[in-house]
Amino acid sequence: MAAEAPPTAEPQHAAGPSGPNHGLRIFLIWLPLAIAADLIIWLVWRPHLPPGAMSTTASNQQFDIAVLAVVAAPIMLFVLVYFGYSLVVWRAREGDEEDGPALHGNTRIQATWITVTSVIVLALFVFGTVELYSSNGAGAGQGASPIQVPGGPKLQVQVIAQQWRFTYRYPQYGGFETTDLVLPTGTWVQFNVTSIDVIHSFWAYQLGVKADANPGVNNVAFTKINHTGQITVRCAELCGLWHGAMFDYGVALPPAGFQAWARVTERKLATVTAALPPYSLTYDPTTIAQMSKAMVAAGLTGAPGLYYPPQDVYQP
Ligand SMILES: [Cu+2]
């Protein structure tokens, strides 16, 4: 026997005026399940959602995922409850060869369905737009001229991607360049992400930052780190043979620890920094070969190919 799907809490008399109120029954089964699911998602699941809460951008992403789950869970539960109810109540009985009654539409159900789905989709559109704007591009970068810049002092860190390595340049500390990503807590960090060969993507997982690294382009992303810890950095854009090996680990230190590291590294790398091209928001990759040769000639590195000298991995 056929039945119409009541998409909302509206009571529907699918079995005729004298039959049970199926819509109300489905609603009463669905409501406590939906409330329970949303409470579990918000109170129990949310703190464990990726990418955690190490930075402002990470917390924002965690919040967004939780909101989407809270919206989606009641919808999914409604489909499952309706499906289960139909299987139990409206299944064909043994010996019942009859066809169900013909369907002639139901204005109330149709209007409710269109209204409810439109409201949900439009509300999520507004939510998504506000979240994208208010969280400085949501960790994906805002291109070369950000529309939303956080106030206060910012540590500038240039992320230079190349096959198959990320290097980091600190223009406020003499412009030294290192393979170690070291960041302070409690300060806005401005990543200027670029590439010197093919397209890459700078993905600092725990920070909730995943910004495209394109040659000739400066992509600006902001974040503020809440607590110290290790940061996993991966390339998130297929960039050639060793794309899968393009990862390293960074670290977030207290401000004093970061300052000490930056000053020591600036001094340690002074000779190398002098051989680098001046700090710029993008780089011409054709200069890399000459730079490599200059570094070999100056005895800074053993072999051409990589324009930065090998360094010890930073241990916090
Ligand atoms: Cu890559």
mmCIF file of C-alpha atoms and ligand atoms in Angstrom:
data_model
loop_
_atom_site.group_PDB
_atom_site.id
_atom_site.type_symbol
_atom_site.label_atom_id
_atom_site.label_comp_id
_atom_site.label_asym_id
_atom_site.label_seq_id
_atom_site.Cartn_x
_atom_site.Cartn_y
_atom_site.Cartn_z
ATOM 1 C CA MET A 1 0.000 0.000 0.000
ATOM 2 C CA ALA A 2 1.446 3.321 -1.048
ATOM 3 C CA ALA A 3 1.847 6.205 1.355
ATOM 4 C CA GLU A 4 2.974 9.795 1.085
ATOM 5 C CA ALA A 5 6.055 10.980 2.892
ATOM 6 C CA PRO A 6 5.245 13.542 5.537
ATOM 7 C CA PRO A 7 8.456 15.592 5.546
ATOM 8 C CA THR A 8 7.686 17.559 8.673
ATOM 9 C CA ALA A 9 5.939 17.398 11.959
ATOM 10 C CA GLU A 10 2.604 18.075 10.273
ATOM 11 C CA PRO A 11 0.157 15.325 11.200
ATOM 12 C CA GLN A 12 -0.904 13.418 8.104
ATOM 13 C CA HIS A 13 -3.755 10.973 7.859
ATOM 14 C CA ALA A 14 -2.274 8.579 5.349
ATOM 15 C CA ALA A 15 -4.656 5.832 6.417
ATOM 16 C CA GLY A 16 -7.750 7.974 6.022
ATOM 17 C CA PRO A 17 -9.587 10.289 8.421
ATOM 18 C CA SER A 18 -10.428 7.503 10.830
ATOM 19 C CA GLY A 19 -6.952 5.889 10.858
ATOM 20 C CA PRO A 20 -4.079 6.585 13.238
ATOM 21 C CA ASN A 21 -2.225 9.893 12.953
ATOM 22 C CA HIS A 22 0.944 8.598 11.279
ATOM 23 C CA GLY A 23 2.546 12.044 10.961
ATOM 24 C CA LEU A 24 2.245 12.683 14.686
ATOM 25 C CA ARG A 25 3.568 9.207 15.515
ATOM 26 C CA ILE A 26 6.595 9.652 13.252
ATOM 27 C CA PHE A 27 7.205 13.088 14.729
ATOM 28 C CA LEU A 28 7.075 11.741 18.295
ATOM 29 C CA ILE A 29 9.543 8.957 17.477
ATOM 30 C CA TRP A 30 11.826 11.375 15.615
ATOM 31 C CA LEU A 31 11.881 14.296 18.079
ATOM 32 C CA PRO A 32 13.630 12.644 21.083
ATOM 33 C CA LEU A 33 16.101 10.906 18.766
ATOM 34 C CA ALA A 34 16.941 14.205 17.038
ATOM 35 C CA ILE A 35 17.393 16.043 20.344
ATOM 36 C CA ALA A 36 19.577 13.257 21.747
ATOM 37 C CA ALA A 37 21.721 13.112 18.597
ATOM 38 C CA ASP A 38 22.274 16.879 18.568
ATOM 39 C CA LEU A 39 23.173 16.954 22.269
ATOM 40 C CA ILE A 40 25.654 14.106 21.796
ATOM 41 C CA ILE A 41 27.204 15.811 18.757
ATOM 42 C CA TRP A 42 27.545 19.176 20.513
ATOM 43 C CA LEU A 43 28.587 18.092 23.983
ATOM 44 C CA VAL A 44 30.481 14.842 23.419
ATOM 45 C CA TRP A 45 31.710 14.738 19.833
ATOM 46 C CA ARG A 46 32.562 18.385 19.126
ATOM 47 C CA PRO A 47 35.755 18.630 21.272
ATOM 48 C CA HIS A 48 37.173 15.597 19.430
ATOM 49 C CA LEU A 49 36.404 16.767 15.906
ATOM 50 C CA PRO A 50 39.323 17.480 13.583
ATOM 51 C CA PRO A 51 41.472 19.507 13.342
ATOM 52 C CA GLY A 52 41.288 20.171 17.115
ATOM 53 C CA ALA A 53 41.559 23.548 18.802
ATOM 54 C CA MET A 54 45.252 24.438 18.598
ATOM 55 C CA SER A 55 44.607 27.733 16.789
ATOM 56 C CA THR A 56 41.831 30.183 15.973
ATOM 57 C CA THR A 57 41.401 28.736 12.489
ATOM 58 C CA ALA A 58 41.344 25.164 13.825
ATOM 59 C CA SER A 59 38.698 26.064 16.453
ATOM 60 C CA ASN A 60 36.614 27.775 13.780
ATOM 61 C CA GLN A 61 36.699 24.690 11.586
ATOM 62 C CA GLN A 62 35.766 22.480 14.522
ATOM 63 C CA PHE A 63 32.784 24.751 15.245
ATOM 64 C CA ASP A 64 31.689 24.741 11.590
ATOM 65 C CA ILE A 65 31.833 20.953 11.317
ATOM 66 C CA ALA A 66 29.838 20.621 14.550
ATOM 67 C CA VAL A 67 27.155 23.050 13.288
ATOM 68 C CA LEU A 68 26.823 21.141 10.008
ATOM 69 C CA ALA A 69 26.535 17.855 11.912
ATOM 70 C CA VAL A 70 23.848 19.333 14.190
ATOM 71 C CA VAL A 71 21.847 20.384 11.121
ATOM 72 C CA ALA A 72 22.385 17.116 9.252
ATOM 73 C CA ALA A 73 21.693 14.632 12.058
ATOM 74 C CA PRO A 74 17.933 15.402 12.465
ATOM 75 C CA ILE A 75 17.463 15.218 8.677
ATOM 76 C CA MET A 76 19.189 11.862 8.472
ATOM 77 C CA LEU A 77 17.242 10.606 11.475
ATOM 78 C CA PHE A 78 13.965 11.695 9.894
ATOM 79 C CA VAL A 79 14.756 9.656 6.763
ATOM 80 C CA LEU A 80 15.670 6.605 8.855
ATOM 81 C CA VAL A 81 12.653 6.916 11.181
ATOM 82 C CA TYR A 82 10.275 7.363 8.256
ATOM 83 C CA PHE A 83 11.882 4.410 6.480
ATOM 84 C CA GLY A 84 11.588 2.184 9.557
ATOM 85 C CA TYR A 85 8.000 3.299 10.243
ATOM 86 C CA SER A 86 6.994 2.565 6.635
ATOM 87 C CA LEU A 87 8.545 -0.892 6.757
ATOM 88 C CA VAL A 88 6.661 -1.785 9.935
ATOM 89 C CA VAL A 89 3.286 -0.079 9.410
ATOM 90 C CA TRP A 90 2.748 0.078 5.658
ATOM 91 C CA ARG A 91 4.302 -3.162 4.450
ATOM 92 C CA ALA A 92 2.145 -5.484 2.331
ATOM 93 C CA ARG A 93 0.273 -7.974 4.495
ATOM 94 C CA GLU A 94 0.152 -11.619 3.602
ATOM 95 C CA GLY A 95 -2.525 -12.304 0.994
ATOM 96 C CA ASP A 96 -2.985 -8.610 0.261
ATOM 97 C CA GLU A 97 -2.925 -8.384 -3.555
ATOM 98 C CA GLU A 98 -4.571 -4.979 -3.705
ATOM 99 C CA ASP A 99 -2.990 -1.837 -5.097
ATOM 100 C CA GLY A 100 -2.603 1.141 -2.827
ATOM 101 C CA PRO A 101 -4.775 4.237 -3.346
ATOM 102 C CA ALA A 102 -3.709 6.616 -6.119
ATOM 103 C CA LEU A 103 -1.710 9.695 -5.132
ATOM 104 C CA HIS A 104 -3.146 13.074 -6.099
ATOM 105 C CA GLY A 105 -0.568 15.396 -4.501
ATOM 106 C CA ASN A 106 -0.730 17.168 -1.185
ATOM 107 C CA THR A 107 -0.346 20.926 -1.221
ATOM 108 C CA ARG A 108 0.481 21.180 2.454
ATOM 109 C CA ILE A 109 3.267 18.601 2.297
ATOM 110 C CA GLN A 110 4.688 20.080 -0.907
ATOM 111 C CA ALA A 111 4.666 23.650 0.431
ATOM 112 C CA THR A 112 6.184 22.573 3.738
ATOM 113 C CA TRP A 113 8.889 20.565 1.974
ATOM 114 C CA ILE A 114 9.904 23.452 -0.295
ATOM 115 C CA THR A 115 9.848 25.948 2.601
ATOM 116 C CA VAL A 116 11.854 23.803 5.025
ATOM 117 C CA THR A 117 14.542 22.781 2.512
ATOM 118 C CA SER A 118 14.853 26.366 1.204
ATOM 119 C CA VAL A 119 15.252 27.767 4.713
ATOM 120 C CA ILE A 120 17.923 25.183 5.595
ATOM 121 C CA VAL A 121 19.924 25.743 2.395
ATOM 122 C CA LEU A 122 19.716 29.556 2.579
ATOM 123 C CA ALA A 123 20.588 29.594 6.283
ATOM 124 C CA LEU A 124 23.655 27.429 5.619
ATOM 125 C CA PHE A 125 24.630 29.737 2.749
ATOM 126 C CA VAL A 126 24.537 32.751 5.091
ATOM 127 C CA PHE A 127 26.349 30.812 7.839
ATOM 128 C CA GLY A 128 29.076 29.691 5.419
ATOM 129 C CA THR A 129 29.590 33.196 4.048
ATOM 130 C CA VAL A 130 29.825 34.753 7.522
ATOM 131 C CA GLU A 131 32.234 32.036 8.705
ATOM 132 C CA LEU A 132 34.427 32.467 5.640
ATOM 133 C CA TYR A 133 34.631 36.222 6.213
ATOM 134 C CA SER A 134 34.857 36.367 10.002
ATOM 135 C CA SER A 135 37.610 33.745 10.307
ATOM 136 C CA ASN A 136 39.982 35.399 7.797
ATOM 137 C CA GLY A 137 39.375 33.061 4.883
ATOM 138 C CA ALA A 138 38.835 30.021 7.129
ATOM 139 C CA GLY A 139 42.479 28.978 6.913
ATOM 140 C CA ALA A 140 42.530 28.697 3.125
ATOM 141 C CA GLY A 141 44.178 32.057 2.517
ATOM 142 C CA GLN A 142 42.580 35.130 0.997
ATOM 143 C CA GLY A 143 44.798 35.669 -1.997
ATOM 144 C CA ALA A 144 47.270 38.523 -2.311
ATOM 145 C CA SER A 145 45.054 41.258 -0.823
ATOM 146 C CA PRO A 146 43.093 39.931 2.164
ATOM 147 C CA ILE A 147 39.621 41.364 2.727
ATOM 148 C CA GLN A 148 39.768 40.597 6.448
ATOM 149 C CA VAL A 149 42.980 41.407 8.309
ATOM 150 C CA PRO A 150 43.193 40.820 12.069
ATOM 151 C CA GLY A 151 44.357 43.800 14.141
ATOM 152 C CA GLY A 152 47.506 43.991 16.244
ATOM 153 C CA PRO A 153 51.085 42.927 15.604
ATOM 154 C CA LYS A 154 51.617 39.997 13.264
ATOM 155 C CA LEU A 155 54.513 37.623 12.784
ATOM 156 C CA GLN A 156 55.186 37.310 9.066
ATOM 157 C CA VAL A 157 56.173 33.866 7.868
ATOM 158 C CA GLN A 158 56.696 33.244 4.199
ATOM 159 C CA VAL A 159 56.014 29.673 3.118
ATOM 160 C CA ILE A 160 57.985 28.775 -0.008
ATOM 161 C CA ALA A 161 56.941 25.496 -1.611
ATOM 162 C CA GLN A 162 59.042 23.592 -4.102
ATOM 163 C CA GLN A 163 59.378 20.000 -5.252
ATOM 164 C CA TRP A 164 59.404 18.520 -2.624
ATOM 165 C CA ARG A 165 60.017 20.684 0.376
ATOM 166 C CA PHE A 166 58.646 23.639 2.276
ATOM 167 C CA THR A 167 60.999 26.346 3.466
ATOM 168 C CA TYR A 168 60.059 29.247 5.726
ATOM 169 C CA ARG A 169 61.326 32.790 5.545
ATOM 170 C CA TYR A 170 61.097 35.247 8.433
ATOM 171 C CA PRO A 171 61.310 38.799 6.987
ATOM 172 C CA GLN A 172 61.098 40.464 10.417
ATOM 173 C CA TYR A 173 64.260 38.613 11.504
ATOM 174 C CA GLY A 174 66.640 39.605 8.735
ATOM 175 C CA GLY A 175 64.855 37.459 6.137
ATOM 176 C CA PHE A 176 66.525 34.164 7.043
ATOM 177 C CA GLU A 177 65.159 31.034 5.421
ATOM 178 C CA THR A 178 64.947 27.671 7.149
ATOM 179 C CA THR A 179 63.411 24.234 6.724
ATOM 180 C CA ASP A 180 62.130 24.435 10.331
ATOM 181 C CA LEU A 181 58.682 25.874 10.952
ATOM 182 C CA VAL A 182 58.784 27.460 14.413
ATOM 183 C CA LEU A 183 55.898 29.680 15.543
ATOM 184 C CA PRO A 184 54.940 31.534 18.729
ATOM 185 C CA THR A 185 51.686 31.146 20.655
ATOM 186 C CA GLY A 186 49.405 34.109 21.353
ATOM 187 C CA THR A 187 50.410 36.239 18.335
ATOM 188 C CA TRP A 188 48.724 36.538 14.952
ATOM 189 C CA VAL A 189 50.770 34.737 12.335
ATOM 190 C CA GLN A 190 50.558 35.918 8.749
ATOM 191 C CA PHE A 191 51.527 33.196 6.282
ATOM 192 C CA ASN A 192 52.559 34.461 2.866
ATOM 193 C CA VAL A 193 52.323 31.274 0.829
ATOM 194 C CA THR A 194 54.000 30.948 -2.558
ATOM 195 C CA SER A 195 55.792 28.392 -4.734
ATOM 196 C CA ILE A 196 58.901 28.476 -6.904
ATOM 197 C CA ASP A 197 57.948 25.667 -9.268
ATOM 198 C CA VAL A 198 54.600 23.854 -9.635
ATOM 199 C CA ILE A 199 51.399 24.215 -7.625
ATOM 200 C CA HIS A 200 51.506 22.926 -4.035
ATOM 201 C CA SER A 201 49.308 23.440 -0.990
ATOM 202 C CA PHE A 202 50.584 24.323 2.474
ATOM 203 C CA TRP A 203 48.573 22.257 4.952
ATOM 204 C CA ALA A 204 49.446 22.812 8.615
ATOM 205 C CA TYR A 205 46.966 20.305 9.992
ATOM 206 C CA GLN A 206 46.736 21.246 13.693
ATOM 207 C CA LEU A 207 46.522 24.943 12.792
ATOM 208 C CA GLY A 208 43.575 24.449 10.432
ATOM 209 C CA VAL A 209 45.524 26.188 7.660
ATOM 210 C CA LYS A 210 45.430 24.777 4.140
ATOM 211 C CA ALA A 211 46.496 27.429 1.670
ATOM 212 C CA ASP A 212 47.314 27.027 -2.033
ATOM 213 C CA ALA A 213 50.950 27.605 -2.939
ATOM 214 C CA ASN A 214 51.073 28.797 -6.542
ATOM 215 C CA PRO A 215 54.130 30.070 -8.428
ATOM 216 C CA GLY A 216 54.067 33.831 -8.908
ATOM 217 C CA VAL A 217 51.220 34.232 -6.406
ATOM 218 C CA ASN A 218 51.205 35.377 -2.788
ATOM 219 C CA ASN A 219 48.379 33.729 -0.833
ATOM 220 C CA VAL A 220 47.871 35.275 2.625
ATOM 221 C CA ALA A 221 46.472 33.214 5.517
ATOM 222 C CA PHE A 222 46.136 34.237 9.169
ATOM 223 C CA THR A 223 45.996 32.208 12.365
ATOM 224 C CA LYS A 224 46.646 32.678 16.074
ATOM 225 C CA ILE A 225 47.985 29.702 18.024
ATOM 226 C CA ASN A 226 46.346 28.916 21.375
ATOM 227 C CA HIS A 227 48.823 26.462 22.865
ATOM 228 C CA THR A 228 52.248 24.912 22.280
ATOM 229 C CA GLY A 229 52.674 21.624 20.451
ATOM 230 C CA GLN A 230 53.809 19.882 17.300
ATOM 231 C CA ILE A 231 52.438 20.881 13.905
ATOM 232 C CA THR A 232 52.234 18.442 10.996
ATOM 233 C CA VAL A 233 52.855 20.074 7.633
ATOM 234 C CA ARG A 234 51.873 18.284 4.443
ATOM 235 C CA CYS A 235 51.600 19.215 0.821
ATOM 236 C CA ALA A 236 47.917 18.913 -0.093
ATOM 237 C CA GLU A 237 48.165 19.316 -3.855
ATOM 238 C CA LEU A 238 49.468 16.560 -6.125
ATOM 239 C CA CYS A 239 52.766 18.110 -7.205
ATOM 240 C CA GLY A 240 54.815 15.353 -8.800
ATOM 241 C CA LEU A 241 56.629 12.118 -8.097
ATOM 242 C CA TRP A 242 57.518 12.708 -4.441
ATOM 243 C CA HIS A 243 54.385 14.609 -3.470
ATOM 244 C CA GLY A 244 53.669 11.974 -0.813
ATOM 245 C CA ALA A 245 57.057 12.600 0.797
ATOM 246 C CA MET A 246 56.512 16.352 0.980
ATOM 247 C CA PHE A 247 55.861 16.716 4.682
ATOM 248 C CA ASP A 248 57.624 17.899 7.802
ATOM 249 C CA TYR A 249 56.910 18.871 11.373
ATOM 250 C CA GLY A 250 56.813 22.306 12.905
ATOM 251 C CA VAL A 251 56.488 23.413 16.487
ATOM 252 C CA ALA A 252 54.632 26.113 18.410
ATOM 253 C CA LEU A 253 56.645 27.606 21.288
ATOM 254 C CA PRO A 254 55.860 30.163 23.996
ATOM 255 C CA PRO A 255 56.712 33.714 22.788
ATOM 256 C CA ALA A 256 60.021 33.853 24.710
ATOM 257 C CA GLY A 257 61.132 30.481 23.316
ATOM 258 C CA PHE A 258 60.261 31.587 19.806
ATOM 259 C CA GLN A 259 62.183 34.874 20.192
ATOM 260 C CA ALA A 260 65.260 33.003 21.395
ATOM 261 C CA TRP A 261 65.059 30.557 18.482
ATOM 262 C CA ALA A 262 64.561 33.328 15.910
ATOM 263 C CA ARG A 263 67.498 35.417 17.169
ATOM 264 C CA VAL A 264 69.873 32.441 17.297
ATOM 265 C CA THR A 265 68.800 31.219 13.839
ATOM 266 C CA GLU A 266 69.100 34.693 12.354
ATOM 267 C CA ARG A 267 72.715 34.862 13.530
ATOM 268 C CA LYS A 268 73.523 31.268 12.568
ATOM 269 C CA LEU A 269 72.213 31.688 9.009
ATOM 270 C CA ALA A 270 73.539 35.208 8.360
ATOM 271 C CA THR A 271 76.015 34.083 5.666
ATOM 272 C CA VAL A 272 73.343 32.026 3.897
ATOM 273 C CA THR A 273 70.811 34.850 4.119
ATOM 274 C CA ALA A 274 73.294 37.171 2.412
ATOM 275 C CA ALA A 275 73.385 34.815 -0.583
ATOM 276 C CA LEU A 276 69.571 34.606 -0.855
ATOM 277 C CA PRO A 277 67.580 36.915 -3.112
ATOM 278 C CA PRO A 278 66.105 39.852 -1.193
ATOM 279 C CA TYR A 279 62.806 39.110 0.544
ATOM 280 C CA SER A 280 59.963 39.352 -1.904
ATOM 281 C CA LEU A 281 56.349 38.133 -1.986
ATOM 282 C CA THR A 282 57.086 35.897 -5.004
ATOM 283 C CA TYR A 283 60.318 34.563 -6.515
ATOM 284 C CA ASP A 284 61.605 33.975 -9.986
ATOM 285 C CA PRO A 285 62.504 30.262 -10.113
ATOM 286 C CA THR A 286 65.124 30.819 -12.834
ATOM 287 C CA THR A 287 67.444 32.400 -10.255
ATOM 288 C CA ILE A 288 67.526 29.221 -8.163
ATOM 289 C CA ALA A 289 70.198 27.503 -10.287
ATOM 290 C CA GLN A 290 72.524 30.515 -10.052
ATOM 291 C CA MET A 291 71.918 30.719 -6.319
ATOM 292 C CA SER A 292 72.767 27.050 -5.950
ATOM 293 C CA LYS A 293 76.051 27.557 -7.778
ATOM 294 C CA ALA A 294 76.889 30.638 -5.701
ATOM 295 C CA MET A 295 76.276 28.656 -2.528
ATOM 296 C CA VAL A 296 78.492 25.781 -3.648
ATOM 297 C CA ALA A 297 81.218 28.294 -4.605
ATOM 298 C CA ALA A 298 80.948 29.950 -1.177
ATOM 299 C CA GLY A 299 81.253 26.545 0.494
ATOM 300 C CA LEU A 300 77.793 26.838 2.057
ATOM 301 C CA THR A 301 76.437 23.607 0.635
ATOM 302 C CA GLY A 302 77.927 20.480 -0.863
ATOM 303 C CA ALA A 303 76.012 20.120 -4.094
ATOM 304 C CA PRO A 304 73.785 22.230 -6.300
ATOM 305 C CA GLY A 305 70.124 21.365 -6.639
ATOM 306 C CA LEU A 306 68.803 22.701 -3.379
ATOM 307 C CA TYR A 307 69.296 26.373 -2.710
ATOM 308 C CA TYR A 308 68.970 26.100 1.040
ATOM 309 C CA PRO A 309 71.596 24.445 3.217
ATOM 310 C CA PRO A 310 70.701 21.304 5.152
ATOM 311 C CA GLN A 311 70.009 21.974 8.826
ATOM 312 C CA ASP A 312 69.445 19.973 11.920
ATOM 313 C CA VAL A 313 65.789 19.252 12.538
ATOM 314 C CA TYR A 314 64.645 21.537 15.319
ATOM 315 C CA GLN A 315 63.990 19.714 18.592
ATOM 316 C CA PRO A 316 61.827 21.530 21.113
HETATM 317 CU CU CU B 1 53.805 19.716 -3.135
#
